[in-house]
PDB file of C-alpha atoms in Angstrom:
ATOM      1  CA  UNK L1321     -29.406  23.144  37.858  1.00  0.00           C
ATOM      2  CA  UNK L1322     -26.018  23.126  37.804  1.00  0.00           C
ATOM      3  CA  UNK L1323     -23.786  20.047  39.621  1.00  0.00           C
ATOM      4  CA  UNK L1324     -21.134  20.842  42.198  1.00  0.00           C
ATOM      5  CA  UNK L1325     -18.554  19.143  41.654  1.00  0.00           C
ATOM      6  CA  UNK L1326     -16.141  21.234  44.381  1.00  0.00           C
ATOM      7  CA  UNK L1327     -16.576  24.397  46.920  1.00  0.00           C
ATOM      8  CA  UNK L1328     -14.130  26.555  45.045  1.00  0.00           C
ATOM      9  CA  UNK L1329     -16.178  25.786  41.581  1.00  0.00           C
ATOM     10  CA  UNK L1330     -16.815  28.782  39.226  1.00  0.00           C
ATOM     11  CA  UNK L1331     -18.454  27.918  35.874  1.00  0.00           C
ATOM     12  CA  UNK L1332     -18.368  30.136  32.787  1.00  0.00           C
ATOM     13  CA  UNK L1333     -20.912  29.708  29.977  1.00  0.00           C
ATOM     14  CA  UNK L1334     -19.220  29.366  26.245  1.00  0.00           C
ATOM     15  CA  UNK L1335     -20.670  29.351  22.680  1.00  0.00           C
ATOM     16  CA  UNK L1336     -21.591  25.965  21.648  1.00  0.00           C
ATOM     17  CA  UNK L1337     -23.438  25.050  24.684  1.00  0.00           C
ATOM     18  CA  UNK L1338     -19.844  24.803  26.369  1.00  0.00           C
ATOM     19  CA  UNK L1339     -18.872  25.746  29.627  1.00  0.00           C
ATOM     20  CA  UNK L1340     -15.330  26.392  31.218  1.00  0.00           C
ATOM     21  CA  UNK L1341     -15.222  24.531  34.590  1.00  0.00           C
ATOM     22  CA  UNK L1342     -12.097  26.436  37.014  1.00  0.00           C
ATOM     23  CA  UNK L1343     -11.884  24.327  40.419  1.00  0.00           C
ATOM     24  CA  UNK L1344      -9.264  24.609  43.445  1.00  0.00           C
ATOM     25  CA  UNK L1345      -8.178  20.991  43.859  1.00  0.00           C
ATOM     26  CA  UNK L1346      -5.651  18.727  44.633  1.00  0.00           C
ATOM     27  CA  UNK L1347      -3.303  16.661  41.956  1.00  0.00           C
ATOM     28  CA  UNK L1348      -3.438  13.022  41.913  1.00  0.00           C
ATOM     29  CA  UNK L1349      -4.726   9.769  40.610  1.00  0.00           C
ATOM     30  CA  UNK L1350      -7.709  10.203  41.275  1.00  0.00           C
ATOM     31  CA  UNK L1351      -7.758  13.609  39.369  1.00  0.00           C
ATOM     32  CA  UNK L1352      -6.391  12.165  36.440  1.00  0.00           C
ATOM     33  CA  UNK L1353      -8.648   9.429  36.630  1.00  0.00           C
ATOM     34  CA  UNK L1354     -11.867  11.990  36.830  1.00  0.00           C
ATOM     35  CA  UNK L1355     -10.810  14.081  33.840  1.00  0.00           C
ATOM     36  CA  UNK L1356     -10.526  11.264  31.611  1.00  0.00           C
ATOM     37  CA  UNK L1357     -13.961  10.146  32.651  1.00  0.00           C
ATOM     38  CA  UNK L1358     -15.041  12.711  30.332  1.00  0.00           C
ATOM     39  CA  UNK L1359     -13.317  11.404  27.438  1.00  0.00           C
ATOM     40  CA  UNK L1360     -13.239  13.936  24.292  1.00  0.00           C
ATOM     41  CA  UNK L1361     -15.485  16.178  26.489  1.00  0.00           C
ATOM     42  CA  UNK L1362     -13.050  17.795  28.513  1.00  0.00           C
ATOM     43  CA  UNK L1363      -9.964  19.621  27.675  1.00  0.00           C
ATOM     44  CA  UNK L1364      -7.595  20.347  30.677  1.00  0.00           C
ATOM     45  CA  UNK L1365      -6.624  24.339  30.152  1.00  0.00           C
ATOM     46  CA  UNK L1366      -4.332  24.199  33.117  1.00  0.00           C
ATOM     47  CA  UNK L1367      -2.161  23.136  35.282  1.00  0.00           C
ATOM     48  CA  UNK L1368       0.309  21.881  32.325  1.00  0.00           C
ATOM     49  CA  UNK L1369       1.357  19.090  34.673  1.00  0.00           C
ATOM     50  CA  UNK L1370      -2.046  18.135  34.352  1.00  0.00           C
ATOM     51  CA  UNK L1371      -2.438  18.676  30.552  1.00  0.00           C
ATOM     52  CA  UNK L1372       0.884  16.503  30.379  1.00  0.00           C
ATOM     53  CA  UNK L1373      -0.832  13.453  32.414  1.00  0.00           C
ATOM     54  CA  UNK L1374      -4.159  14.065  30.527  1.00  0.00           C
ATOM     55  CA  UNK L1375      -1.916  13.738  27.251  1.00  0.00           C
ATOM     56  CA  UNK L1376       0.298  10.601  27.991  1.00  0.00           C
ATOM     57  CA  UNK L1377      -2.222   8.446  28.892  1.00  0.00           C
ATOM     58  CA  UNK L1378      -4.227   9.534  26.123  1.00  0.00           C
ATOM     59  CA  UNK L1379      -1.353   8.488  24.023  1.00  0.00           C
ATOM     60  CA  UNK L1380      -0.527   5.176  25.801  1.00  0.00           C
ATOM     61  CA  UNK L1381      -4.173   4.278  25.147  1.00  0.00           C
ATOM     62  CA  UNK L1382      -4.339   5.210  21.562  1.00  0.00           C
ATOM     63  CA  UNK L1383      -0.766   3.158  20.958  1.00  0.00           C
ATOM     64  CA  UNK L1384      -2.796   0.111  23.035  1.00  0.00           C
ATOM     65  CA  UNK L1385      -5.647   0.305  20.470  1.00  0.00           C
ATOM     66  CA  UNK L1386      -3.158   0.652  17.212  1.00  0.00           C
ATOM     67  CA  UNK L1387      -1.764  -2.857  18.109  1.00  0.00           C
ATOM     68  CA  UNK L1388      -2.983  -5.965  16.349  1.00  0.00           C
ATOM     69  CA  UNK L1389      -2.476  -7.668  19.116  1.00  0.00           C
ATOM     70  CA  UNK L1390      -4.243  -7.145  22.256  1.00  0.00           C
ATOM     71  CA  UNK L1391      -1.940  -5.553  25.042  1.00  0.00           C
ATOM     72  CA  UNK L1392      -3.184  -6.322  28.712  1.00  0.00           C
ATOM     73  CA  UNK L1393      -0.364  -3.681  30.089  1.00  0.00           C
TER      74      UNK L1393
END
């Protein structure tokens, strides 16, 4: 069956075998944290604020991985 992630959850089946995913929650860390756990399997529609987060750390990852030289922070 399907997992619940939240209460407010409302799922919508898409071609591919995709789904869209629209929860009520609030912003933070841990959010962040959550939606990158899905790594090139998620795509944050909206908030922007969210996209934006989802984004930059994307980016400061890939720029950690494009060194030479391994970057501890």
């Amino acid at each position: 069956g399907e997992r619940e992630w939240n209460a407010s959850q409302r799922t919508t089946a898409l071609p591919g075998g995709r789904i869209e995913l629209v929860l009520a929650v609030g912003a933070g860390q841990e959010l962040l944290g959550w939606v990158l756990s899905f790594g090139a399997g998620a795509v944050v529609l909206e908030p922007e604020s969210l996209r934006e987060q989802v984004r930059s750390a994307l980016e400061t990852t890939l720029a950690r991985y494009a060194r030479r030289e391994p970057d501890a922070g």
